[in-house]
Amino acid sequence: AQKITQTQPGMFVQEKEAVTLDCTYDTSDPSYGLFWYKQPSSGEMIFLIYQGSYDQQNATEGRYSLNFQKARKSANLVISASQLGDSAMYFCAMRENSGGSNYKLTFGKGTLLTVNP
Amino acid sequence: GAVVSQHPSRVICKSGTSVKIECRSLDFQATTMFWYRQFPKQSLMLMATSNEGSKATYEQGVEKDKFLINHASLTLSTLTVTSAHPEDSSFYICSARELWGAADTQYFGPGTRLTVL
């Protein structure tokens, strides 16, 4: 079974509107971390936001927020007030903290976001 | 945020030659670095985990004699693609584990695009 599932291969949003990118995960480890990265066409991976499994509140970083629903095992990324520069591939990733994981990240297949003017 | 550099950004080589890619953490020490490979329009595939002062841990199916990894210092890891062939052409991207803060985040280099003729 896939550990990280991103069901939206592509998403379109109008400039200045909000958009939600979906991510569900699968783990039996009680301690884990969830990450979102942005990859523009240049190829660099840009860290956006982090949510720990024990965090009580949803993470926020500027226009990015993470809608963490632990019981549903979902960690959706919400981008508010979309900008043209937000057009990129977005990857959800998970790090399981159990011994032996060596802090590896498991990535989803990504969602290509296109912001229309 | 933490900065990771990668050199070269792009390399074209002849089949049979070896190529070395450097990954440096510029403003933090990284005891653990990771090497990924990414094919066009696909997600990142972890190749190996590089720990300073010890042998790298390779993922299943990755040839350790083909992809040599050296993590000689807390700020530098190198990936050498030995006897490169056209099927090794890909985007190689490294990350460095940054321990400060709760996130224990991996920060990525800008990637290296390898083309083997």
Short mmCIF file of C-alpha atoms in Angstrom, two decimals:
data_model
loop_
_atom_site.label_atom_id
_atom_site.label_comp_id
_atom_site.label_asym_id
_atom_site.label_seq_id
_atom_site.Cartn_x
_atom_site.Cartn_y
_atom_site.Cartn_z
CA ALA A 1 0.00 0.00 0.00
CA GLN A 2 1.15 3.49 -0.77
CA LYS A 3 2.24 5.44 2.27
CA ILE A 4 1.47 8.84 0.78
CA THR A 5 -1.40 9.35 -1.64
CA GLN A 6 -2.01 12.49 -3.63
CA THR A 7 -5.12 11.90 -5.68
CA GLN A 8 -5.01 15.08 -7.75
CA PRO A 9 -2.50 14.86 -10.62
CA GLY A 10 -3.37 18.42 -11.60
CA MET A 11 -5.27 21.35 -10.16
CA PHE A 12 -6.25 24.72 -11.55
CA VAL A 13 -7.02 27.82 -9.52
CA GLN A 14 -7.78 31.40 -10.35
CA GLU A 15 -5.33 34.02 -9.13
CA LYS A 16 -6.21 35.39 -5.67
CA GLU A 17 -8.42 32.42 -4.83
CA ALA A 18 -7.66 29.70 -2.29
CA VAL A 19 -6.86 26.12 -3.26
CA THR A 20 -6.62 22.86 -1.33
CA LEU A 21 -4.21 20.12 -2.33
CA ASP A 22 -5.09 16.72 -0.93
CA CYS A 23 -2.79 14.30 0.84
CA THR A 24 -3.58 11.13 2.75
CA TYR A 25 -1.06 8.94 4.49
CA ASP A 26 -0.75 5.48 5.94
CA THR A 27 1.36 4.60 8.94
CA SER A 28 1.19 2.59 12.13
CA ASP A 29 3.96 4.63 13.72
CA PRO A 30 2.50 6.86 16.48
CA SER A 31 5.23 9.43 15.92
CA TYR A 32 5.62 10.91 12.47
CA GLY A 33 5.99 14.17 10.62
CA LEU A 34 4.25 15.45 7.54
CA PHE A 35 5.81 17.86 5.07
CA TRP A 36 4.86 19.77 1.98
CA TYR A 37 7.41 20.77 -0.65
CA LYS A 38 7.05 22.92 -3.75
CA GLN A 39 9.00 22.13 -6.90
CA PRO A 40 8.95 24.83 -9.59
CA SER A 41 9.99 24.03 -13.14
CA SER A 42 13.58 24.89 -12.20
CA GLY A 43 13.67 21.66 -10.18
CA GLU A 44 14.59 22.85 -6.71
CA MET A 45 12.56 21.45 -3.82
CA ILE A 46 11.34 24.20 -1.52
CA PHE A 47 10.21 23.32 2.00
CA LEU A 48 6.83 24.89 2.76
CA ILE A 49 5.34 23.57 5.96
CA TYR A 50 5.61 20.85 8.61
CA GLN A 51 3.10 19.14 10.90
CA GLY A 52 4.08 16.78 13.69
CA SER A 53 1.79 13.93 14.63
CA TYR A 54 1.50 15.19 18.20
CA ASP A 55 0.91 18.80 17.28
CA GLN A 56 -2.46 19.95 18.59
CA GLN A 57 -2.88 22.84 16.20
CA ASN A 58 -2.75 22.98 12.43
CA ALA A 59 0.52 24.37 11.10
CA THR A 60 0.54 27.71 9.31
CA GLU A 61 3.29 29.50 7.39
CA GLY A 62 2.22 32.72 5.75
CA ARG A 63 -0.23 31.85 2.97
CA TYR A 64 0.22 28.13 3.58
CA SER A 65 -1.73 26.16 6.13
CA LEU A 66 -1.97 22.46 6.73
CA ASN A 67 -5.38 20.98 7.45
CA PHE A 68 -4.37 18.06 9.67
CA GLN A 69 -7.09 15.50 10.35
CA LYS A 70 -5.35 12.75 12.26
CA ALA A 71 -8.26 10.33 12.50
CA ARG A 72 -8.74 10.51 8.74
CA LYS A 73 -4.98 10.42 8.16
CA SER A 74 -5.11 13.42 5.93
CA ALA A 75 -2.80 16.42 5.71
CA ASN A 76 -4.16 18.75 3.06
CA LEU A 77 -2.27 21.88 2.05
CA VAL A 78 -4.28 25.07 1.75
CA ILE A 79 -2.82 27.95 -0.22
CA SER A 80 -4.69 31.20 0.29
CA ALA A 81 -4.73 34.12 -2.16
CA SER A 82 -3.01 32.20 -4.95
CA GLN A 83 -0.33 33.96 -6.95
CA LEU A 84 1.00 33.21 -10.42
CA GLY A 85 4.30 32.20 -8.82
CA ASP A 86 2.52 29.41 -6.97
CA SER A 87 2.30 27.42 -10.20
CA ALA A 88 4.48 24.38 -9.53
CA MET A 89 4.48 20.74 -8.54
CA TYR A 90 3.60 20.14 -4.91
CA PHE A 91 4.72 17.06 -3.01
CA CYS A 92 3.41 15.74 0.28
CA ALA A 93 5.91 13.70 2.29
CA MET A 94 6.00 11.75 5.54
CA ARG A 95 8.77 10.88 7.94
CA GLU A 96 8.19 8.00 10.31
CA ASN A 97 10.14 8.44 13.52
CA SER A 98 10.42 4.84 14.66
CA GLY A 99 13.85 3.35 15.18
CA GLY A 100 15.49 2.21 12.00
CA SER A 101 13.66 4.60 9.71
CA ASN A 102 16.81 6.72 9.49
CA TYR A 103 14.57 9.74 9.11
CA LYS A 104 13.78 8.98 5.49
CA LEU A 105 11.04 10.88 3.72
CA THR A 106 8.42 9.07 1.69
CA PHE A 107 6.96 11.23 -1.06
CA GLY A 108 3.63 11.22 -2.81
CA LYS A 109 3.40 11.42 -6.59
CA GLY A 110 2.72 15.12 -6.53
CA THR A 111 0.07 17.56 -7.71
CA LEU A 112 0.74 20.02 -10.51
CA LEU A 113 -0.88 23.33 -9.60
CA THR A 114 -1.56 25.89 -12.28
CA VAL A 115 -2.62 29.39 -11.27
CA ASN A 116 -4.56 31.21 -13.97
CA PRO A 117 -4.50 35.02 -14.26
CA GLY B 1 16.03 28.79 6.15
CA ALA B 2 18.89 26.35 5.79
CA VAL B 3 20.74 26.45 2.46
CA VAL B 4 22.01 23.46 0.52
CA SER B 5 24.09 23.84 -2.61
CA GLN B 6 24.71 21.28 -5.31
CA HIS B 7 27.37 21.26 -8.01
CA PRO B 8 27.31 21.01 -10.92
CA SER B 9 23.79 22.03 -11.85
CA ARG B 10 24.05 20.40 -15.22
CA VAL B 11 26.49 17.93 -16.73
CA ILE B 12 26.75 16.19 -20.06
CA CYS B 13 29.18 13.32 -20.36
CA LYS B 14 30.10 10.46 -22.65
CA SER B 15 29.06 6.93 -21.93
CA GLY B 16 31.62 5.12 -19.80
CA THR B 17 32.89 8.14 -17.92
CA SER B 18 32.38 8.86 -14.22
CA VAL B 19 30.64 11.94 -12.88
CA LYS B 20 30.92 13.40 -9.39
CA ILE B 21 28.16 15.51 -7.87
CA GLU B 22 28.74 17.54 -4.71
CA CYS B 23 26.15 18.42 -2.08
CA ARG B 24 27.01 21.00 0.57
CA SER B 25 25.13 22.37 3.55
CA LEU B 26 26.16 26.02 3.64
CA ASP B 27 24.97 27.31 6.98
CA PHE B 28 24.49 24.22 9.11
CA GLN B 29 26.10 20.91 9.85
CA ALA B 30 24.40 17.85 8.44
CA THR B 31 25.21 14.48 9.91
CA THR B 32 22.79 12.92 7.47
CA MET B 33 22.32 13.68 3.80
CA PHE B 34 20.10 11.94 1.28
CA TRP B 35 20.42 11.34 -2.44
CA TYR B 36 17.38 11.13 -4.67
CA ARG B 37 16.74 10.50 -8.31
CA GLN B 38 13.81 11.97 -10.20
CA PHE B 39 12.57 11.01 -13.65
CA PRO B 40 10.51 13.50 -15.67
CA LYS B 41 7.05 14.11 -14.28
CA GLN B 42 7.61 11.63 -11.47
CA SER B 43 8.21 11.80 -7.76
CA LEU B 44 11.52 11.61 -5.96
CA MET B 45 13.04 8.19 -5.47
CA LEU B 46 15.40 7.82 -2.54
CA MET B 47 18.66 6.22 -3.62
CA ALA B 48 20.69 6.26 -0.42
CA THR B 49 21.17 7.77 3.00
CA SER B 50 24.60 9.22 3.66
CA ASN B 51 25.88 9.47 7.22
CA GLU B 52 28.99 11.43 8.06
CA GLY B 53 31.92 9.17 8.78
CA SER B 54 30.18 5.91 7.93
CA LYS B 55 29.09 3.91 4.93
CA ALA B 56 26.00 4.96 3.06
CA THR B 57 22.80 2.97 3.33
CA TYR B 58 21.41 2.15 -0.10
CA GLU B 59 17.79 1.53 -0.97
CA GLN B 60 16.77 -1.76 -2.45
CA GLY B 61 17.63 -2.01 -6.13
CA VAL B 62 20.26 0.73 -6.09
CA GLU B 63 23.70 -0.49 -7.13
CA LYS B 64 26.21 0.65 -4.53
CA ASP B 65 29.15 0.03 -6.85
CA LYS B 66 27.50 2.15 -9.51
CA PHE B 67 26.55 5.06 -7.29
CA LEU B 68 29.40 5.75 -4.88
CA ILE B 69 28.59 7.99 -1.95
CA ASN B 70 31.10 9.67 0.32
CA HIS B 71 30.17 11.83 3.31
CA ALA B 72 33.57 12.96 4.45
CA SER B 73 32.57 15.98 6.49
CA LEU B 74 29.56 17.47 8.24
CA THR B 75 28.91 19.78 5.31
CA LEU B 76 29.78 17.73 2.23
CA SER B 77 28.50 14.58 0.60
CA THR B 78 29.42 13.43 -2.89
CA LEU B 79 27.70 11.09 -5.31
CA THR B 80 29.83 9.55 -8.05
CA VAL B 81 28.07 7.88 -10.95
CA THR B 82 30.65 5.41 -12.19
CA SER B 83 30.85 4.25 -15.80
CA ALA B 84 27.77 6.23 -16.67
CA HIS B 85 25.40 5.00 -19.35
CA PRO B 86 22.46 6.71 -21.08
CA GLU B 87 20.00 5.04 -18.71
CA ASP B 88 21.68 6.92 -15.84
CA SER B 89 20.51 10.20 -17.35
CA SER B 90 18.25 11.78 -14.79
CA PHE B 91 17.78 14.60 -12.30
CA TYR B 92 19.74 13.92 -9.13
CA ILE B 93 18.88 15.91 -6.03
CA CYS B 94 20.35 15.83 -2.57
CA SER B 95 18.99 16.90 0.77
CA ALA B 96 20.54 17.58 4.14
CA ARG B 97 18.91 16.92 7.47
CA GLU B 98 18.72 20.02 9.66
CA LEU B 99 18.09 19.24 13.29
CA TRP B 100 17.25 22.59 14.81
CA GLY B 101 13.65 23.14 15.72
CA ALA B 102 10.83 20.69 15.96
CA ALA B 103 10.59 19.97 12.29
CA ASP B 104 13.87 18.09 11.84
CA THR B 105 13.56 19.04 8.23
CA GLN B 106 15.32 17.97 5.07
CA TYR B 107 16.45 20.90 2.96
CA PHE B 108 17.14 20.21 -0.68
CA GLY B 109 19.82 21.29 -3.08
CA PRO B 110 18.87 22.72 -6.47
CA GLY B 111 19.55 19.42 -8.24
CA THR B 112 21.89 18.20 -10.97
CA ARG B 113 20.67 17.28 -14.40
CA LEU B 114 22.85 14.50 -15.81
CA THR B 115 22.81 13.65 -19.49
CA VAL B 116 24.86 10.70 -20.66
CA LEU B 117 25.45 10.53 -24.39
#
